[in-house]
XYZ file of C-alpha atoms in Angstrom:
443
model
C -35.596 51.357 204.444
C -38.454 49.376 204.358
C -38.628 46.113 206.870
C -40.650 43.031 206.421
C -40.115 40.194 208.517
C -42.241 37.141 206.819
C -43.445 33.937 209.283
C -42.177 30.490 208.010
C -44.497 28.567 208.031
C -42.751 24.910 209.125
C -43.771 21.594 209.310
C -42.364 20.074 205.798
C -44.607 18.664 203.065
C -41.465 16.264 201.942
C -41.576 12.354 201.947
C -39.848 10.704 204.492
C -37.186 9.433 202.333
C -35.833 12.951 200.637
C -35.503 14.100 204.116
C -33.427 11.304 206.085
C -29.693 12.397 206.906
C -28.633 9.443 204.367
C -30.524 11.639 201.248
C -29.293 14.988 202.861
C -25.219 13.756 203.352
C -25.491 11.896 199.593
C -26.473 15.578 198.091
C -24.409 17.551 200.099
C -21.628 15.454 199.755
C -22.309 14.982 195.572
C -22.607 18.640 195.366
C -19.228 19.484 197.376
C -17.284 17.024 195.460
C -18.706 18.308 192.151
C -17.715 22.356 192.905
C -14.187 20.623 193.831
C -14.148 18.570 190.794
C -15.558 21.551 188.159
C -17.861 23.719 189.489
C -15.151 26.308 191.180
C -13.195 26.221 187.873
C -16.162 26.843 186.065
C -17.479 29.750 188.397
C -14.194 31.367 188.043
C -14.168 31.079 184.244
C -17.328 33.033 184.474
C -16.021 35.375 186.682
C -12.802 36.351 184.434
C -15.212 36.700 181.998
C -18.001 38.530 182.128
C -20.315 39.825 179.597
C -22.825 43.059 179.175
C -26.925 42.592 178.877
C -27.843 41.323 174.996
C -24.359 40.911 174.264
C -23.475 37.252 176.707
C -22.531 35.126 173.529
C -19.828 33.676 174.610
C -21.229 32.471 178.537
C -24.634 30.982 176.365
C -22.517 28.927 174.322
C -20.473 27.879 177.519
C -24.003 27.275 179.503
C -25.694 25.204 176.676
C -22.008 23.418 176.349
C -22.162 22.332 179.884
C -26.031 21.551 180.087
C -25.802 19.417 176.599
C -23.404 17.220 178.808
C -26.067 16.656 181.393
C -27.481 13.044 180.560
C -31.054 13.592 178.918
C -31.078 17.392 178.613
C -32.165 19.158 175.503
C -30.910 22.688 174.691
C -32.050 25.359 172.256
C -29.984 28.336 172.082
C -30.886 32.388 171.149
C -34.716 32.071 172.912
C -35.161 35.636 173.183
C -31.529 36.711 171.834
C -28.848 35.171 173.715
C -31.180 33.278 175.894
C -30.484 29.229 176.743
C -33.487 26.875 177.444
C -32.677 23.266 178.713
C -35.523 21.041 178.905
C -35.005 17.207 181.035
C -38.045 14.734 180.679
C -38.373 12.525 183.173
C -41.561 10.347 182.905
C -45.632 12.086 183.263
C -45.927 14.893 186.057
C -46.043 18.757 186.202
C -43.220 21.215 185.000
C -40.968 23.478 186.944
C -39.008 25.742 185.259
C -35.919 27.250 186.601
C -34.319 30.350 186.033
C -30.957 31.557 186.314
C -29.222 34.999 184.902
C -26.304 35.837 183.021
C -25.358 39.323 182.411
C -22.320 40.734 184.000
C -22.435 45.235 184.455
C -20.669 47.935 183.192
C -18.382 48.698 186.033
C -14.696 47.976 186.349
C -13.576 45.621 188.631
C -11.665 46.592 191.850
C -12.411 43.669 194.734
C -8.757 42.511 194.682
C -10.177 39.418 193.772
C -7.302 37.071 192.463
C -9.690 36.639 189.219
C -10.897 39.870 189.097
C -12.448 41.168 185.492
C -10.087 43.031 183.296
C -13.006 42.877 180.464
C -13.869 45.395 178.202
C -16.326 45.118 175.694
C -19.098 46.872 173.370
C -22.651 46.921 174.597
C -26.108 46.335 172.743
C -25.466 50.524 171.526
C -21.919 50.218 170.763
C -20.189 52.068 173.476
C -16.991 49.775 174.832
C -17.292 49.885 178.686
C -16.078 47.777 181.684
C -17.506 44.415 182.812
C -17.414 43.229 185.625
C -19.675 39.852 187.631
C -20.743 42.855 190.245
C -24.531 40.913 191.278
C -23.091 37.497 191.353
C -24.576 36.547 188.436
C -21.714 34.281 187.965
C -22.977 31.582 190.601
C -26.431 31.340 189.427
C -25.301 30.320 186.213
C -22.813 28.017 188.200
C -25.392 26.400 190.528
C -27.589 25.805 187.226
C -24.998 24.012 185.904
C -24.858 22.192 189.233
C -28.950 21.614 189.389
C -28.894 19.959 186.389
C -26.303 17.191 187.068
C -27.945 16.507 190.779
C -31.427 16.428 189.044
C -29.718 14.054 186.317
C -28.499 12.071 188.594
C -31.287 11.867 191.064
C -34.064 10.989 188.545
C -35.075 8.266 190.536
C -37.034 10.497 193.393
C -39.017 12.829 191.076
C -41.282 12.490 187.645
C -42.159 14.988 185.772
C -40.698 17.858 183.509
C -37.629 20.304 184.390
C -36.917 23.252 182.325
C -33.898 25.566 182.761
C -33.641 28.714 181.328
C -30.281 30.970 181.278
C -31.725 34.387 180.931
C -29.626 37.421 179.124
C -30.530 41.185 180.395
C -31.500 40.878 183.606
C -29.488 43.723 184.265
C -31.277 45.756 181.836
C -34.642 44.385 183.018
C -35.695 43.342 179.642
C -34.413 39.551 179.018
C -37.260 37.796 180.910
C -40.187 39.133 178.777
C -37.784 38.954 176.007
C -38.061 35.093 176.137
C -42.093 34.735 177.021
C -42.347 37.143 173.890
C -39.811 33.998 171.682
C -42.265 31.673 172.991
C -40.889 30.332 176.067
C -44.245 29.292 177.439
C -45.701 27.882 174.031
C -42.253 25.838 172.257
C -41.399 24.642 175.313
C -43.567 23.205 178.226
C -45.662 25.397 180.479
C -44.588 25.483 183.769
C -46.987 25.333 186.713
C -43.863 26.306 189.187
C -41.436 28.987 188.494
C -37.874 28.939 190.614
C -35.092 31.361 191.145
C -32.701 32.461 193.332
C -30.391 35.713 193.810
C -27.022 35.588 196.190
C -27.392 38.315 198.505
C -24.257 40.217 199.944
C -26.081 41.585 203.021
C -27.019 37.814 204.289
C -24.890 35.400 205.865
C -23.632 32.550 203.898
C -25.345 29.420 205.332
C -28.555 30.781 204.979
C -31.487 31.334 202.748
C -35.064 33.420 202.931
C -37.938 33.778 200.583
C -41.215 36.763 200.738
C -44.472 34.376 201.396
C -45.412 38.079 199.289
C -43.678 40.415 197.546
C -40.070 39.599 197.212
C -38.666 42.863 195.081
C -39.641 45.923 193.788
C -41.668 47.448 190.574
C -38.662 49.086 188.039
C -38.783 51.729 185.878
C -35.832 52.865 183.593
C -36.745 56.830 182.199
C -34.752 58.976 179.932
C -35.246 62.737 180.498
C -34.204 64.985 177.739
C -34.173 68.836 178.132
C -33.681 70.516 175.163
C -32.296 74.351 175.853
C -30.976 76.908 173.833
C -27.494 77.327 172.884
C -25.710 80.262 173.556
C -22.314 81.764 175.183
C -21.234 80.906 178.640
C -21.304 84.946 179.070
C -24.769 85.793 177.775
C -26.576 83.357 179.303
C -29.949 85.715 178.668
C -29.678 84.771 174.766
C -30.706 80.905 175.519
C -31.960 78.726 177.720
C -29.911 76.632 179.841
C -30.925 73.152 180.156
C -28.340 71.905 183.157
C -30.293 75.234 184.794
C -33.475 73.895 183.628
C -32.495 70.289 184.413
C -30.867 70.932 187.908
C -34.097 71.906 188.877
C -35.853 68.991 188.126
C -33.628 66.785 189.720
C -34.427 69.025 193.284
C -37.785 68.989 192.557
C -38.257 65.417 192.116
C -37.258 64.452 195.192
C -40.301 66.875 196.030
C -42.272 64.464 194.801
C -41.140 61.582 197.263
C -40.558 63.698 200.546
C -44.260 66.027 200.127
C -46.272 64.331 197.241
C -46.260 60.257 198.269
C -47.527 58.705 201.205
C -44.932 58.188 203.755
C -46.752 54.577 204.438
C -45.758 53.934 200.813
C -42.479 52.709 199.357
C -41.251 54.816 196.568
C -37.654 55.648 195.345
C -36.952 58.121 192.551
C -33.082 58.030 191.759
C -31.317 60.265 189.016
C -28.315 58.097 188.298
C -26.932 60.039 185.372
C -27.046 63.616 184.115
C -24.969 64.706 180.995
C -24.380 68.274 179.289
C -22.557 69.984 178.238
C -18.717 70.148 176.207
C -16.892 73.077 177.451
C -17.430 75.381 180.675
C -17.962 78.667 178.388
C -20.681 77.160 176.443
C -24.378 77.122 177.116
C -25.394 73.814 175.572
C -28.373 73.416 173.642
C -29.176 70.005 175.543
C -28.917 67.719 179.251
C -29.980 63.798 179.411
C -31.012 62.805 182.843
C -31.215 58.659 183.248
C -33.533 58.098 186.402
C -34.604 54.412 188.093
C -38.142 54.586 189.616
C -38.750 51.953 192.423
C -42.601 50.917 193.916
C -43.909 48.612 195.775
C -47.851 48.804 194.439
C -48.856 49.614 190.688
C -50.808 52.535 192.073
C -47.465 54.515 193.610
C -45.549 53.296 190.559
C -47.994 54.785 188.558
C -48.157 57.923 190.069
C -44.261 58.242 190.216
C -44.006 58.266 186.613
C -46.961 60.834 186.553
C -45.087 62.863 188.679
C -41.741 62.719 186.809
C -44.191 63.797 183.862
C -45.838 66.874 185.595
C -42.207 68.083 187.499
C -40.838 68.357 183.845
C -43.659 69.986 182.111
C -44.054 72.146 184.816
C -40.465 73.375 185.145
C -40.729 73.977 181.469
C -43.043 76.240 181.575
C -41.515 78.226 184.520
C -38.526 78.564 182.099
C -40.176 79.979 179.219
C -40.167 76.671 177.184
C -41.856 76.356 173.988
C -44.291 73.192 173.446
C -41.631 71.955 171.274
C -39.039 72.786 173.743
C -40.308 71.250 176.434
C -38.937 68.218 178.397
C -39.217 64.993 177.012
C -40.007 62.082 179.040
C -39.770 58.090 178.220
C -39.768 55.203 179.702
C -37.496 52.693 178.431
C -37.081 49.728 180.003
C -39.711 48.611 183.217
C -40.361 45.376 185.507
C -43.622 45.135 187.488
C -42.863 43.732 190.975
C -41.987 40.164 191.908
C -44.698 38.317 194.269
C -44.051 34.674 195.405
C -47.155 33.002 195.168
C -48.280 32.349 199.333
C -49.295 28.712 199.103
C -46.234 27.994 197.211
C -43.956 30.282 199.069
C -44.976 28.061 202.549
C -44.986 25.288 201.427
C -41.209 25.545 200.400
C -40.306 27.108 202.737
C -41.657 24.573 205.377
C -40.313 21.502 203.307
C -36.323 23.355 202.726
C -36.824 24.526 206.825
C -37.013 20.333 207.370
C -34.452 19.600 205.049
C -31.744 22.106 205.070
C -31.195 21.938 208.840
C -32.410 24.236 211.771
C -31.661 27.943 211.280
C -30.777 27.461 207.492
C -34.174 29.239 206.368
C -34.412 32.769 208.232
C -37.425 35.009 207.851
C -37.407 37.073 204.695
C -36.615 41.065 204.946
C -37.087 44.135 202.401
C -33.693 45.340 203.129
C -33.948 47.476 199.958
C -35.672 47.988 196.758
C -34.270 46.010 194.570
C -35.948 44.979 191.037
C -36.147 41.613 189.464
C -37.480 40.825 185.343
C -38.182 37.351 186.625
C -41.575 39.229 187.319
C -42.459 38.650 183.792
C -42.422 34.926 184.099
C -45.336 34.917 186.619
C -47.320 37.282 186.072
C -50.920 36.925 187.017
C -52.499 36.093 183.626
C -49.632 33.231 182.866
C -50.862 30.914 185.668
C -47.689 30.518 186.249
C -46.815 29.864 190.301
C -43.854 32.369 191.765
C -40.820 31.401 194.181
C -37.937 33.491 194.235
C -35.462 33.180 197.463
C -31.970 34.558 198.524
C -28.922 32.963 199.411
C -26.510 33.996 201.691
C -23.079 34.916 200.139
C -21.246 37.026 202.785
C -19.343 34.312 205.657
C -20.132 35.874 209.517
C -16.335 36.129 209.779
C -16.952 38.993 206.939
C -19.779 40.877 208.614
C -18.100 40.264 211.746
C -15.403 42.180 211.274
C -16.835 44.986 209.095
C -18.864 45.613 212.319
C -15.718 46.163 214.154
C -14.156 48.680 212.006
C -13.139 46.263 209.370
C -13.327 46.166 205.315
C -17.155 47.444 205.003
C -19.135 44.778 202.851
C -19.781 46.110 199.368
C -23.287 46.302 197.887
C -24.302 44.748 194.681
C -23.356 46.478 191.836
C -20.111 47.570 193.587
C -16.484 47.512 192.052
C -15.234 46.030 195.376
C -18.348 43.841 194.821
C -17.565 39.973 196.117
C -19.293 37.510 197.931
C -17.765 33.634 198.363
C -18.634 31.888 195.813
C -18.264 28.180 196.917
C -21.221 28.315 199.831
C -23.363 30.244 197.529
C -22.830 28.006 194.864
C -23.755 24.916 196.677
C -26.553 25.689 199.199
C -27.807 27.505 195.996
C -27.602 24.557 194.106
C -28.941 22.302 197.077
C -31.608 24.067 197.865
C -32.916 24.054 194.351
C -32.643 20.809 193.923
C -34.617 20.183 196.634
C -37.568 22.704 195.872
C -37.857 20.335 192.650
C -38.124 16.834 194.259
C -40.365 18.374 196.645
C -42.812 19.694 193.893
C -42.251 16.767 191.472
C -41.284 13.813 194.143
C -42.245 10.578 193.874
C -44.547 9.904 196.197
C-alpha cells in the first residue's frame, strides 16, 4: 500500500461574501431541503436501477430529463454513446466543466440495502449479467443533478460558462475519451477547469481530500489468450495444455512485480479472470486470462505491459509452442493516470478549507491504486486544468464499530458495497458548487 499524505495549502482565495456563515447556512440549508424534497428519491431511483458501461440509456434520459428542468441549461444527449452534456451560460468569463459518471457493475447486489438492485441486463457484448450501483456512481449523478439547481439558482455570485457532462463507461475506462473523441472540447466550450469527484468508502463522511499531484493510478485492461492443443484428459502427452501453460504465467507474473520492478515503484499486476476448459477429462485446446495492470509513472506502466509480453512468449517457448501457437497478448481498454494540476489543486483546496469548516478538508492519501478515465479530459496537450477530490461516504459510527469487531466496511466494487448516500450527496454537491463560484466568482 502506497501512502501519500499531501500539505493543504490554506489561506482561501474566496471573496468575503461566498464565505460569510449567511452564504454558507443559505447553501447548506438549500441543498438539505432539496435531497429532502427530491434528491433522496431520485438517488434511490438510481440505485434500484442501475445500468452496465455503454448500455446506461435509460439513467441518460433520466439525467438530461432532470438537467433540462434546470432554468437556462442546454442538453445534448448520445456525446460519445450514451453520454449527456449540459451547458449553463451565465454572462462573459472562463468555463468549468464538470464531470460526473454513470455506469453501474456487473455484480449482484447483496448490502441488505432496503433498495438493493435486483437488475439484470445485457452488456455492450450481449452477455445478461447482474447490476448493481457497487462505486457509488449513483450519487455523483445525484449531486450533478443537485450542482446544477444551486448553480441555477445562485447565478448572481459567478459569470462565466458551466458545462456538465454525465459520462457512460467509466467502469470500463473508455467513456471519457469516448466523448473528447465526439467532440466534447470543440461543439461545446473548452474548459480551462476540469471538476470531479468520487465517494470514497474508506473516508469518513463529513470530509473531503484532493492529491495537489497524482490523485489515481495508470489502467490497463489485457486479454491473454493461450491457445493449446486438444487432447484427452488421459494422454495429456498428445497436446498441449493451456491451463498448464497458462497457470504458469499467472505464477510467473507476479515474478515480474516481486524480482523485476523497483520496490520504490508502484506497480500492481492482477489476473482477475481465467477460463478453460468444459469437462474435467478433456484437455482443451484454449484458456483466456483477463488481467488489470496498475502504475503510477508511464515508465513502470510501460514496462509492466512489456513484461506481461516477454512472461508469455517466454513460457511459450518453454512449452514447445509454435510461433502460431504462441500466447497472444492485447490490450484492450487503458487510462493514463489522473494528476490534479498543483496551482489549481491549492488553491481549492485552501478556498473549500475556509469555506467548508475546520477539519472538513483532510490531507489526501494513496490508500490504493485505483484508476480513473477522467484522465483523458486533462491530459497535458488539452490545456485543460485537473481537480479531482473524494468525499467521504462511510459515517464514524460505521468505521467505529467495524474496528471493534463489527460489520467490516466493504470496498468498492463489493456486493455488500454501501456507503450513505445523503452526506455524500450533499457535501458532494456543496463542495462543487463552491469550487465553481470560487473559479468563476464575481469579484
Amino acid at each position: 500500500m502506497i501512502k501519500k499524505t499531501l500539505p493543504l495549502f490554506l489561506g482561501a482565495a474566496m471573496c468575503a461574501s461566498l464565505s460569510t456563515p449567511a452564504f454558507a447556512d443559505d447553501l447548506k440549508a438549500a441543498i438539505k431541503a432539496d435531497y429532502d424534497k427530491s434528491l433522496g428519491g431520485l438517488w434511490d431511483y438510481f440505485h434500484r436501477n442501475p445500468e452496465l458501461s455503454y448500455v446506461e440509456v435509460k439513467t441518460a434520459a433520466r439525467m438530461a430529463q432532470e438537467l433540462r428542468a434546470v432554468p437556462g441549461v442546454v442538453v445534448t444527449e448520445k456525446v460519445g454513446g450514451t453520454g449527456v452534456v449540459a451547458v449553463l451560460k451565465n454572462g462573459n468569463g472562463p468555463t468549468v466543466l464538470l464531470r460526473a459518471d454513470m455506469d453501474g457493475l456487473p455484480v449482484e447486489e447483496k448490502s441488505g440495502l432496503p433498495n438493493a438492485s435486483k437488475v439484470t441486463m445485457a452488456n455492450r457484448e450481449g452477455v445478461v449479467q447482474p447490476v448493481m450501483h457497487a462505486c457509488g456512481h449513483d450519487t455523483h449523478i445525484t449531486a450533478m443533478v443537485s450542482t446544477a439547481r444551486q448553480l441555477a439558482r445562485l447565478k448572481d455570485k459567478w459569470q462565466g460558462t458551466v458545462v456538465m457532462i454525465i459520462q457512460p463507461a467509466e467502469e470500463r475506462i473508455g467513456g471519457a475519451e469516448a466523448m473528447v473523441k465526439d467532440g466534447l472540447y470543440t461543439r461545446f466550450p473548452k474548459p480551462e477547469y476540469a471538476l470531479a469527484f468520487h465517494v470514497a468508502a474508506e473516508l469518513p463522511t463529513g470530509h473531503i481530500a484532493a492529491s495537489e499531484t497524482i490523485q489515481y493510478s495508470s489502467a490497463d485492461s489485457i486479454e491473454l489468450t493461450v491457445k493449446g492443443v486438444g487432447t484427452h484428459g488421459a494422454a495429456p502427452h498428445l497436446g498441449k495444455d493451456p491451463v498448464y501453460i497458462a497457470s504458469q504465467i499467472v505464477v510467473a507474473l507476479q515474478g515480474v512485480i516481486a524480482r523485476e520492478k523497483s520496490p520504490l515503484l508502484p506497480g500492481v499486476i492482477t489476473v482477475g479472470s481465467f477460463h478453460a476448459g468444459t469437462k474435467n477429462n478433456i484437455i482443451s485446446d484454449r484458456a483466456d486470462l483477463g488481467i488489470t495492470v496498475r502504475a503510477n509513472d508511464e515508465k513502470t506502466r510501460a514496462e509492466l505491459i512489456q513484461a506481461i509480453r516477454d512472461v508469455a512468449a517466454g513460457i511459450g517457448r518453454a512449452n514447445s509452442l509454435t510461433d502460431a501457437q504462441m500466447p497472444d497478448v492485447k490490450v484492450v481498454e487503458s487510462t493514463p493516470t489522473t494528476i490534479n494540476d498543483t496551482v489549481l489543486a491549492r488553491r481549492l483546496n485552501a478556498s473549500l478549507s475556509n469555506s467548508l469548516g475546520a477539519g472538513v478538508v483532510v490531507p489526501f492519501e494513496q490508500r490504493n491504486m485505483g484508476a480513473e478515465d477522467f484522465a483523458w479530459l486533462v491530459q497535458p496537450d488539452s490545456g485543460v486544468k485537473g481537480y479531482y477530490f473524494a468525499v467521504g461516504g462511510t459515517p464514524q459510527a460505521w468505521i467505529d464499530a467495524a474496528a471493534k469487531g463489527g460489520p467490516p466496511i466493504a470496498g468498492h466494487h463489493s456486493p455488500l458495497f454501501k456507503i450513505a448516500p445523503e452526506p455524500t450527496i450533499t457535501l458532494g454537491s456543496e463542495a462543487m458548487t463552491r469550487a465553481v463560484i470560487e473559479l468563476l466568482g464575481k469579484k
